[in-house]
CSV table of C-alpha atoms and ligand atoms in Angstrom, one decimal:
chain,number,residue,atom,x,y,z
A,235,MET,CA,-21.3,5.5,-14.6
A,236,ASN,CA,-18.9,3.3,-16.3
A,237,ILE,CA,-15.5,4.4,-16.3
A,238,VAL,CA,-12.9,3.4,-18.7
A,239,ALA,CA,-9.5,5.0,-18.8
A,240,ASN,CA,-5.9,4.7,-20.3
A,241,TRP,CA,-3.3,6.6,-18.4
A,242,SER,CA,0.4,7.0,-18.9
A,243,TYR,CA,1.3,8.5,-15.6
A,244,PRO,CA,3.1,7.2,-13.6
A,245,THR,CA,3.0,4.2,-15.9
A,246,ALA,CA,0.8,2.7,-18.3
A,247,ILE,CA,-2.7,1.9,-16.3
A,248,LYS,CA,-5.8,0.2,-17.8
A,249,LEU,CA,-8.4,1.0,-15.7
A,250,GLY,CA,-12.3,-0.2,-16.0
A,251,ARG,CA,-14.6,-3.2,-15.5
A,252,GLY,CA,-13.7,-6.3,-17.0
A,253,ARG,CA,-10.1,-5.4,-18.3
A,254,ILE,CA,-8.5,-8.1,-17.0
A,255,LYS,CA,-9.3,-10.0,-20.3
A,256,GLU,CA,-6.3,-7.7,-21.2
A,257,LEU,CA,-3.7,-9.5,-19.0
A,258,ALA,CA,-2.0,-11.7,-21.9
A,259,GLU,CA,-2.0,-8.7,-24.0
A,260,ALA,CA,0.0,-6.6,-21.3
A,261,CYS,CA,2.5,-9.2,-20.6
A,262,LYS,CA,3.1,-9.6,-24.4
A,263,THR,CA,3.5,-5.6,-24.5
A,264,LEU,CA,6.7,-6.2,-22.0
A,265,GLY,CA,7.9,-9.1,-23.8
A,266,ILE,CA,6.8,-11.6,-21.5
A,267,LYS,CA,6.3,-15.0,-22.8
A,268,LYS,CA,6.0,-17.5,-19.7
A,269,PRO,CA,5.0,-15.2,-16.6
A,270,LEU,CA,4.6,-16.3,-13.4
A,271,LEU,CA,1.8,-15.3,-11.2
A,272,VAL,CA,2.6,-14.4,-7.8
A,273,THR,CA,-0.1,-13.7,-5.4
A,274,ASP,CA,-1.1,-14.5,-1.6
A,275,ARG,CA,-2.2,-17.7,-0.2
A,276,GLY,CA,-5.6,-16.4,0.3
A,277,LEU,CA,-6.5,-15.2,-3.3
A,278,ALA,CA,-4.7,-18.6,-4.7
A,279,THR,CA,-8.0,-20.7,-4.6
A,280,MET,CA,-10.3,-17.6,-5.4
A,281,ALA,CA,-12.1,-17.5,-8.7
A,282,ILE,CA,-10.8,-14.0,-10.0
A,283,THR,CA,-7.4,-15.8,-9.7
A,284,ALA,CA,-8.2,-18.8,-11.6
A,285,HIS,CA,-9.9,-16.4,-14.1
A,286,ALA,CA,-6.5,-14.7,-14.5
A,287,LEU,CA,-4.7,-17.6,-14.8
A,288,ASP,CA,-7.4,-18.8,-17.8
A,289,VAL,CA,-6.6,-15.6,-19.3
A,290,LEU,CA,-2.9,-16.4,-19.5
A,291,GLU,CA,-3.1,-20.1,-20.5
A,292,GLU,CA,-5.7,-19.2,-23.4
A,293,ALA,CA,-3.2,-16.9,-24.9
A,294,GLY,CA,-0.6,-19.3,-24.7
A,295,LEU,CA,1.1,-18.1,-21.8
A,296,GLY,CA,0.7,-21.0,-19.3
A,297,ARG,CA,-0.8,-20.7,-16.0
A,298,ALA,CA,2.2,-20.9,-13.8
A,299,ILE,CA,1.3,-19.6,-9.9
A,300,PHE,CA,3.3,-19.1,-6.9
A,301,SER,CA,1.3,-18.2,-3.9
A,302,ASP,CA,3.4,-19.1,-0.7
A,303,VAL,CA,3.0,-15.3,0.4
A,304,ASP,CA,2.0,-14.2,3.9
A,305,PRO,CA,0.0,-11.0,4.7
A,306,ASN,CA,3.2,-8.5,5.7
A,307,PRO,CA,5.3,-10.7,3.1
A,308,ASN,CA,8.8,-11.6,4.5
A,309,GLU,CA,12.3,-12.5,2.8
A,310,LYS,CA,11.5,-16.4,3.2
A,311,ASN,CA,8.5,-15.9,1.2
A,312,LEU,CA,10.6,-14.1,-1.4
A,313,GLU,CA,13.3,-16.7,-1.5
A,314,ALA,CA,10.7,-19.3,-2.2
A,315,GLY,CA,9.3,-17.0,-4.8
A,316,VAL,CA,12.6,-16.6,-6.6
A,317,THR,CA,13.4,-20.4,-6.4
A,318,ALA,CA,10.0,-21.0,-8.1
A,319,TYR,CA,10.8,-18.3,-10.8
A,320,LYS,CA,14.0,-19.8,-11.7
A,321,ALA,CA,12.9,-23.3,-11.5
A,322,GLY,CA,9.7,-22.5,-14.3
A,323,GLY,CA,12.4,-20.6,-16.4
A,324,HIS,CA,10.2,-17.6,-16.3
A,325,ASP,CA,10.6,-14.4,-18.0
A,326,GLY,CA,8.5,-11.9,-16.2
A,327,VAL,CA,6.0,-11.6,-13.3
A,328,VAL,CA,2.3,-10.9,-12.9
A,329,ALA,CA,2.1,-9.4,-9.4
A,330,PHE,CA,-1.6,-10.1,-8.6
A,331,GLY,CA,-3.2,-9.1,-5.1
A,332,GLY,CA,-3.5,-6.8,-2.6
A,333,GLY,CA,-0.4,-5.1,-1.3
A,334,SER,CA,1.2,-8.4,0.1
A,335,GLY,CA,0.9,-10.3,-3.4
A,336,LEU,CA,1.7,-7.0,-5.2
A,337,ASP,CA,5.0,-6.4,-3.1
A,338,LEU,CA,6.2,-10.0,-3.3
A,339,GLY,CA,5.6,-10.2,-6.9
A,340,LYS,CA,7.6,-7.0,-7.5
A,341,ALA,CA,10.3,-8.5,-5.4
A,342,VAL,CA,10.5,-11.5,-7.1
A,343,ALA,CA,10.8,-10.0,-10.2
A,344,PHE,CA,13.5,-7.8,-8.6
A,345,MET,CA,15.5,-10.2,-7.1
A,346,ALA,CA,15.5,-13.0,-9.5
A,347,GLY,CA,18.5,-11.4,-11.4
A,348,GLN,CA,20.7,-9.9,-8.3
A,349,THR,CA,23.3,-11.9,-6.6
A,350,ARG,CA,23.4,-9.5,-2.9
A,351,PRO,CA,21.0,-10.0,0.0
A,352,VAL,CA,17.7,-8.2,-0.4
A,353,TRP,CA,18.5,-6.2,2.6
A,354,ASP,CA,21.4,-4.6,0.6
A,355,PHE,CA,18.6,-2.7,-1.3
A,356,GLU,CA,16.8,-1.0,1.5
A,357,ASP,CA,15.5,2.5,0.7
A,358,ILE,CA,18.7,4.1,1.9
A,359,GLY,CA,20.6,7.0,0.0
A,360,ASP,CA,21.5,5.4,-3.5
A,361,TRP,CA,21.7,1.8,-2.2
A,362,TRP,CA,19.5,1.1,-5.2
A,363,THR,CA,22.3,1.5,-7.6
A,364,ARG,CA,23.8,-1.4,-6.1
A,365,ALA,CA,21.2,-3.4,-8.3
A,366,ASN,CA,21.9,-4.8,-11.8
A,367,ALA,CA,19.2,-3.0,-13.4
A,368,ASP,CA,19.5,-4.9,-16.6
A,369,ALA,CA,18.6,-8.2,-14.7
A,370,ILE,CA,15.4,-6.9,-13.3
A,371,ALA,CA,12.4,-9.0,-14.9
A,372,PRO,CA,9.3,-6.9,-16.3
A,373,ILE,CA,6.2,-6.9,-14.1
A,374,VAL,CA,2.4,-6.7,-14.6
A,375,ALA,CA,0.6,-5.5,-11.8
A,376,VAL,CA,-3.1,-6.4,-11.1
A,377,PRO,CA,-4.4,-4.9,-7.7
A,378,THR,CA,-7.2,-7.0,-6.2
A,379,THR,CA,-7.7,-4.3,-3.1
A,380,ALA,CA,-8.0,-0.6,-3.3
A,381,GLY,CA,-5.1,0.5,-0.9
A,382,THR,CA,-1.8,-0.1,-0.8
A,383,GLY,CA,-1.2,1.7,-4.4
A,384,SER,CA,1.8,-0.6,-4.6
A,385,GLU,CA,0.8,-1.2,-8.3
A,386,VAL,CA,2.2,2.3,-9.1
A,387,GLY,CA,4.8,2.1,-6.3
A,388,ARG,CA,8.6,1.9,-6.8
A,389,ALA,CA,9.1,-0.2,-3.3
A,390,SER,CA,8.1,-3.3,-2.2
A,391,VAL,CA,7.7,-3.7,2.0
A,392,ILE,CA,9.3,-6.9,3.1
A,393,THR,CA,9.5,-8.0,6.9
A,394,ASN,CA,12.3,-9.2,8.2
A,395,SER,CA,11.3,-12.5,9.9
A,396,GLN,CA,14.3,-12.3,12.2
A,397,THR,CA,14.2,-8.7,13.7
A,398,HIS,CA,10.1,-8.3,12.9
A,399,VAL,CA,11.3,-5.2,11.1
A,400,LYS,CA,9.4,-3.8,8.0
A,401,LYS,CA,12.1,-2.8,5.5
A,402,ILE,CA,11.2,-0.7,2.1
A,403,ILE,CA,13.2,-2.0,-0.6
A,404,PHE,CA,13.5,0.3,-3.5
A,405,HIS,CA,14.5,0.4,-7.3
A,406,PRO,CA,12.9,2.8,-9.8
A,407,LYS,CA,12.3,-0.5,-11.9
A,408,PHE,CA,10.1,-1.8,-9.3
A,409,LEU,CA,7.4,0.3,-11.0
A,410,PRO,CA,5.4,-2.2,-13.0
A,411,GLY,CA,5.5,-1.6,-16.9
A,412,VAL,CA,1.8,-2.3,-17.2
A,413,VAL,CA,-1.0,-2.1,-14.5
A,414,ILE,CA,-4.4,-3.4,-15.0
A,415,CYS,CA,-7.1,-1.8,-12.5
A,416,ASP,CA,-10.3,-3.8,-12.8
A,417,PRO,CA,-12.7,-2.8,-10.1
A,418,GLU,CA,-14.6,-6.1,-10.6
A,419,LEU,CA,-11.6,-7.8,-8.9
A,420,THR,CA,-12.4,-6.0,-5.7
A,421,VAL,CA,-15.9,-6.8,-5.3
A,422,GLY,CA,-15.5,-9.9,-3.5
A,423,MET,CA,-13.3,-8.3,-0.6
A,424,PRO,CA,-14.6,-8.8,2.9
A,425,LYS,CA,-15.9,-5.6,4.6
A,426,VAL,CA,-13.2,-5.4,6.8
A,427,ILE,CA,-10.6,-5.3,4.1
A,428,THR,CA,-12.5,-3.0,2.1
A,429,ALA,CA,-12.4,-0.6,4.9
A,430,GLY,CA,-9.0,-1.3,6.1
A,431,THR,CA,-7.4,-0.9,2.6
A,432,GLY,CA,-9.5,2.2,2.0
A,433,MET,CA,-8.0,3.7,5.0
A,434,ASP,CA,-4.7,3.1,3.8
A,435,ALA,CA,-5.2,5.1,0.7
A,436,PHE,CA,-6.9,7.9,2.8
A,437,ALA,CA,-3.6,7.6,5.0
A,438,HIS,CA,-1.2,7.7,2.1
A,439,CYS,CA,-3.1,11.0,0.9
A,440,LEU,CA,-3.3,12.6,4.3
A,441,GLU,CA,-0.1,12.0,5.4
A,442,ALA,CA,1.8,13.2,1.8
A,443,TYR,CA,-0.5,16.4,2.0
A,444,CYS,CA,0.6,17.0,5.8
A,445,SER,CA,4.3,16.3,5.2
A,446,PRO,CA,6.5,19.6,5.1
A,447,PHE,CA,8.4,19.0,2.0
A,448,PHE,CA,8.0,21.2,-1.1
A,449,HIS,CA,6.2,19.1,-3.8
A,450,PRO,CA,3.0,20.8,-4.8
A,451,MET,CA,2.0,18.3,-7.5
A,452,SER,CA,1.7,15.6,-4.6
A,453,GLN,CA,0.1,18.0,-2.8
A,454,GLY,CA,-2.7,18.3,-5.5
A,455,ILE,CA,-3.0,14.8,-6.0
A,456,ALA,CA,-3.1,13.7,-2.2
A,457,LEU,CA,-6.0,16.4,-1.8
A,458,GLU,CA,-7.9,15.0,-4.5
A,459,GLY,CA,-7.5,11.3,-3.5
A,460,MET,CA,-8.7,12.7,0.0
A,461,ARG,CA,-11.8,13.6,-1.7
A,462,LEU,CA,-12.3,10.4,-3.6
A,463,VAL,CA,-12.1,8.5,-0.7
A,464,LYS,CA,-14.7,10.6,1.3
A,465,GLU,CA,-17.2,10.4,-1.6
A,466,PHE,CA,-16.6,6.7,-2.6
A,467,LEU,CA,-15.3,4.5,0.3
A,468,PRO,CA,-18.6,4.8,2.4
A,469,ARG,CA,-20.4,3.5,-0.6
A,470,ALA,CA,-17.9,0.7,-1.6
A,471,HIS,CA,-18.0,-0.6,2.1
A,472,LYS,CA,-22.0,-0.3,2.2
A,473,ASP,CA,-22.3,-2.1,-1.2
A,474,GLY,CA,-19.5,-4.2,-2.5
A,475,THR,CA,-21.0,-4.5,-5.8
A,476,ASP,CA,-21.2,-0.7,-6.3
A,477,ILE,CA,-18.6,-0.6,-9.4
A,478,GLU,CA,-18.4,3.4,-9.7
A,479,ALA,CA,-17.4,3.4,-6.1
A,480,ARG,CA,-14.8,0.5,-6.5
A,481,THR,CA,-13.4,2.2,-9.5
A,482,ASN,CA,-12.9,5.6,-8.0
A,483,MET,CA,-11.5,4.0,-5.1
A,484,MET,CA,-9.0,2.1,-7.3
A,485,ALA,CA,-7.9,5.5,-8.5
A,486,ALA,CA,-7.4,6.8,-5.2
A,487,ALA,CA,-5.2,4.1,-4.0
A,488,ALA,CA,-3.0,5.0,-7.1
A,489,MET,CA,-3.1,8.6,-6.3
A,490,GLY,CA,-2.2,8.0,-2.5
A,491,ALA,CA,0.8,5.9,-3.6
A,492,VAL,CA,2.0,8.6,-6.2
A,493,ALA,CA,1.4,11.1,-3.5
A,494,PHE,CA,3.4,9.8,-1.0
A,495,GLN,CA,6.5,10.3,-3.0
A,496,LYS,CA,6.3,13.6,-1.1
A,497,GLY,CA,6.7,11.6,2.3
A,498,LEU,CA,4.7,9.7,4.9
A,499,GLY,CA,4.5,10.3,8.6
A,500,ALA,CA,3.7,9.2,12.3
A,501,ILE,CA,0.9,7.2,11.0
A,502,HIS,CA,3.0,5.0,8.9
A,503,ALA,CA,6.0,5.0,11.4
A,504,LEU,CA,3.7,3.5,14.1
A,505,SER,CA,1.8,1.2,12.0
A,506,HIS,CA,4.8,-0.9,10.4
A,507,PRO,CA,6.4,-1.8,13.7
A,508,ILE,CA,2.8,-2.6,15.0
A,509,GLY,CA,2.2,-4.9,11.8
A,510,ALA,CA,5.7,-6.3,11.9
A,511,VAL,CA,5.2,-7.6,15.6
A,512,TYR,CA,1.6,-8.1,15.7
A,513,ASN,CA,1.0,-9.2,12.1
A,514,THR,CA,-2.3,-7.1,12.2
A,515,HIS,CA,-3.6,-5.6,9.0
A,516,HIS,CA,-1.6,-2.5,7.4
A,517,GLY,CA,-4.5,-0.2,6.7
A,518,MET,CA,-6.7,-1.1,9.5
A,519,THR,CA,-3.6,-0.3,11.9
A,520,ASN,CA,-3.3,3.3,10.1
A,521,ALA,CA,-6.9,3.8,10.9
A,522,VAL,CA,-6.7,2.9,14.4
A,523,VAL,CA,-3.6,5.3,15.1
A,524,MET,CA,-4.8,8.2,12.8
A,525,PRO,CA,-6.6,10.5,15.2
A,526,PRO,CA,-4.0,10.5,18.2
A,527,VAL,CA,-1.3,11.0,15.3
A,528,LEU,CA,-3.7,14.1,14.0
A,529,ARG,CA,-3.7,15.4,17.4
A,530,PHE,CA,0.3,15.1,18.0
A,531,ASN,CA,0.7,16.9,14.6
A,532,ARG,CA,-2.0,19.6,15.3
A,533,PRO,CA,0.4,22.6,16.0
A,534,ALA,CA,2.0,21.9,12.6
A,535,ILE,CA,-1.1,21.3,10.4
A,536,GLU,CA,-3.9,23.2,11.5
A,537,ASP,CA,-3.8,25.6,8.5
A,538,LYS,CA,-3.0,23.1,6.2
A,539,LEU,CA,-5.9,20.8,7.2
A,540,ALA,CA,-8.4,23.6,7.4
A,541,ARG,CA,-7.5,24.2,3.7
A,542,ALA,CA,-8.0,20.3,2.9
A,543,ALA,CA,-11.5,20.7,5.0
A,544,ALA,CA,-12.5,23.7,2.9
A,545,TYR,CA,-12.0,21.6,-0.3
A,546,LEU,CA,-13.7,18.3,1.0
A,547,GLY,CA,-16.7,20.5,2.0
A,548,ILE,CA,-16.2,19.8,6.0
A,549,ALA,CA,-17.1,22.7,8.0
A,550,GLY,CA,-15.1,23.6,11.0
A,551,GLY,CA,-11.1,23.5,9.8
A,552,PHE,CA,-9.0,21.2,11.9
A,553,ASP,CA,-11.6,20.4,14.3
A,554,GLY,CA,-14.1,19.4,11.7
A,555,PHE,CA,-11.7,17.2,9.7
A,556,TYR,CA,-10.9,15.5,13.0
A,557,ASP,CA,-14.5,14.8,13.7
A,558,TYR,CA,-15.0,13.7,10.1
A,559,VAL,CA,-12.2,11.5,10.7
A,560,LEU,CA,-13.7,9.8,13.6
A,561,SER,CA,-17.1,9.4,12.2
A,562,LEU,CA,-15.2,7.9,8.8
A,563,ARG,CA,-13.9,5.2,11.1
A,564,SER,CA,-17.1,4.4,13.3
A,565,ASP,CA,-18.7,4.2,10.0
A,566,LEU,CA,-16.4,1.6,8.7
A,567,GLY,CA,-16.3,-0.2,12.0
A,568,VAL,CA,-12.6,0.4,12.6
A,569,PRO,CA,-11.3,-0.4,16.3
A,570,ASP,CA,-11.2,3.0,18.5
A,571,THR,CA,-7.9,1.8,20.1
A,572,LEU,CA,-5.0,-0.7,19.7
A,573,THR,CA,-6.4,-2.4,23.0
A,574,ALA,CA,-9.8,-2.6,20.8
A,575,MET,CA,-7.5,-4.4,18.3
A,576,GLY,CA,-6.3,-6.8,20.7
A,577,ILE,CA,-2.7,-5.4,21.6
A,578,THR,CA,-1.3,-4.6,24.9
A,579,PRO,CA,1.0,-1.9,25.8
A,580,ASP,CA,3.8,-4.0,27.3
A,581,ARG,CA,6.2,-4.0,24.4
A,582,ILE,CA,5.7,0.0,24.0
A,583,ASP,CA,9.4,0.6,24.4
A,584,GLU,CA,10.5,-1.7,21.8
A,585,LEU,CA,7.8,-0.2,19.3
A,586,ALA,CA,8.9,3.5,20.0
A,587,ALA,CA,12.3,2.4,19.1
A,588,MET,CA,11.3,0.7,15.8
A,589,ALA,CA,9.0,4.0,15.0
A,590,ILE,CA,11.6,6.4,15.2
A,591,GLU,CA,13.9,4.2,13.0
A,592,ASP,CA,11.2,3.9,10.5
A,593,PRO,CA,12.0,5.8,7.3
A,594,SER,CA,8.2,7.3,7.2
A,595,CYS,CA,9.4,9.1,10.5
A,596,GLY,CA,11.3,11.5,8.6
A,597,GLY,CA,8.0,13.1,6.9
A,598,ASN,CA,6.3,13.8,10.1
A,599,PRO,CA,5.3,17.6,10.5
A,600,VAL,CA,6.4,17.6,14.2
A,601,PRO,CA,9.8,15.8,14.7
A,602,MET,CA,9.5,12.4,16.5
A,603,THR,CA,11.8,11.4,19.4
A,604,LEU,CA,11.7,8.6,21.5
A,605,GLU,CA,10.1,10.2,24.2
A,606,ASN,CA,7.3,11.9,22.3
A,607,THR,CA,6.7,8.8,20.2
A,608,ARG,CA,6.5,6.6,23.5
A,609,GLN,CA,3.8,9.2,24.7
A,610,LEU,CA,1.9,8.9,21.1
A,611,PHE,CA,1.6,5.3,21.2
A,612,LEU,CA,0.6,5.4,24.8
A,613,ASP,CA,-2.2,7.7,23.5
A,614,CYS,CA,-3.1,4.8,20.9
A,615,PHE,CA,-4.0,2.5,23.7
B,152,NAD,N1,4.3,-0.9,-1.5
B,152,NAD,C1,3.8,-0.1,-1.1
B,152,NAD,O1,3.9,0.9,-1.3
B,152,NAD,C2,3.1,-0.4,0.3
B,152,NAD,C3,2.2,0.6,0.7
B,152,NAD,C4,1.5,0.4,1.8
B,152,NAD,C5,1.0,-0.9,2.4
B,152,NAD,N2,1.9,-2.0,1.7
B,152,NAD,C6,1.9,-3.4,2.1
B,152,NAD,O2,1.0,-4.1,1.6
B,152,NAD,C7,0.2,-5.0,2.5
B,152,NAD,C8,-1.1,-4.7,2.5
B,152,NAD,O3,-2.0,-4.9,1.6
B,152,NAD,P1,-3.6,-5.0,1.6
B,152,NAD,O4,-3.9,-4.0,2.5
B,152,NAD,O5,-3.7,-4.6,0.1
B,152,NAD,O6,-3.7,-6.5,2.1
B,152,NAD,P2,-3.1,-8.2,1.8
B,152,NAD,O7,-2.5,-8.0,0.5
B,152,NAD,O8,-2.4,-8.5,3.0
B,152,NAD,O9,-4.7,-8.5,1.8
B,152,NAD,C9,-5.5,-8.6,2.6
B,152,NAD,C10,-6.2,-9.8,2.5
B,152,NAD,O10,-7.4,-9.9,1.5
B,152,NAD,C11,-7.3,-11.0,0.7
B,152,NAD,N3,-7.8,-10.3,-0.6
B,152,NAD,C12,-7.2,-9.3,-1.3
B,152,NAD,N4,-7.8,-9.3,-2.3
B,152,NAD,C13,-9.3,-9.7,-2.1
B,152,NAD,C14,-10.4,-9.8,-3.1
B,152,NAD,N5,-10.2,-9.2,-4.1
B,152,NAD,N6,-11.0,-10.5,-2.4
B,152,NAD,C15,-11.2,-11.0,-1.2
B,152,NAD,N7,-10.1,-11.0,-0.7
B,152,NAD,C16,-9.2,-10.4,-1.0
B,152,NAD,C17,-6.0,-11.4,0.7
B,152,NAD,O11,-6.0,-12.7,0.5
B,152,NAD,C18,-5.8,-11.3,2.2
B,152,NAD,O12,-6.2,-12.2,3.0
B,152,NAD,C19,1.2,-5.0,3.8
B,152,NAD,O13,2.5,-5.9,3.7
B,152,NAD,C20,1.7,-3.5,3.6
B,152,NAD,O14,3.2,-3.3,4.3
B,152,NAD,C21,3.1,-1.7,0.4
B,153,FE2,FE1,0.1,2.6,3.8
C-alpha cells in the first residue's frame, strides 16, 4: 500500500514516498532563500543527501551543507555549525538526518541569533523564555531514520563535551515549521540502525504510556505507536526496502516524540549517561536496558501494561508483554546486556549519579534514588 498523507499536527508533516522532491517548496513556504543543510558526517557522502542538495540547487536555493556533526552531537559541533551558518549568510536550516543531524540542525537555527551560551536554555523551568524568540531561524526537518521523532520535537539533545552529560535544550520554536517524512530516505539504513532507532521509537511510546502523569491524549498516541512498531519494525528490519513498513515506522517515530511530552522514564535516564560516557547508539542502549527497567517498574505498571498487552494482541498481561519485549529484542539482534554491548561496570557509581540528575528520571513510575538506580544499573550487566 502506498501511503501519502499531509498532517498539520503537531506541525506540517508531508509523509510519503518520494516527497523529498518537495524540499525546496517547503523552504520557500517558510521564507527560506538560502538554507544551510545540516547533517552528520556519515550522511554527508550518501546519495540521499546529494539528492536533497540537488533539489535545493535546482530551485535556486544553493547547495550549502554543514556536516561536522558527531553521533550524540556536542556544543563544539554546534559552535562550528553556527559559525558556518553566519559565514554563509543563511536564512534558515534544513535539519537532515537521524536524531544527531536533526538535533544539531535545530540547535544551529536556534543559536544563530542568541547571545547567551547554549547551556542557559536547558529544559529547566522557564529558562526557554531567556531566548530571543524572534531571532530563531526557520527549520525544515527531514528525518532519515525512524526513531527519535526529533523532527516533531521541541527539544534538542546536546552532549556537554567537558562533563559528558547529555543536556536537553528546549524552546517551543525548535518545532520545525515543515517536516518531510520520505520513507525512501530510510531504505539504506544498516540493519543495526533500523533496529536501534525503531527501539527508540518503541521506548518513547512505552515510557510515555507508563509515566504517571495525566495526559490521556499522549496515552492514546503512545499505545497506537507501540502497535505500529510491533507490526512494522520486524518487517522493516527483515526487508529494508519494504516501503509500507518504512512509512509506518516513520509515523511511529513521530508519534513517540509527540507522546513523550507526557514524560519519559528510567530507560532514558539510564541510556543518556551511558550514551554520553561510552558514545553508544541511543536507541540500541534503550533496548538493552528495557527489560531490567520493566522489572524495576513492575509494581507500578502491571495493570497498565496488561491493558497495553490486550490492545497489542499479546496474551498473558504484564508477563506476556515482558516476554514479547525479549523476543522482539532477540529478533532484532539487540545485545542482551550492557556487558554484551562491551561496557564494564567500573563507572557504575558515576552513571547512577548522572541518571538521577537526568530530567527523564522524574517521569519514571517508581521513584528513582541513588541506591535503587545503582542496583538497576547492576541488573543491566
Ligand atoms: N530530540 C529528541 O527528542 C531526541 C529523542 C531521542 C534521541 N535523540 C538523539 O538522537 C540521536 C540519535 O539519533 P539516531 O538514533 O537517529 O541516530 P544518528 O542520527 O546518530 O545516526 C546513526 C548513524 O546512522 C547513520 N544514518 C542515518 N540515517 C541513515 C540512512 N538513511 N542510511 C544510512 N545511514 C544512516 C548516521 O550517519 C549515523 O552514522 C542521539 O544523539 C539522541 O540523543 C533526540
Ligand atoms: Fe530516545
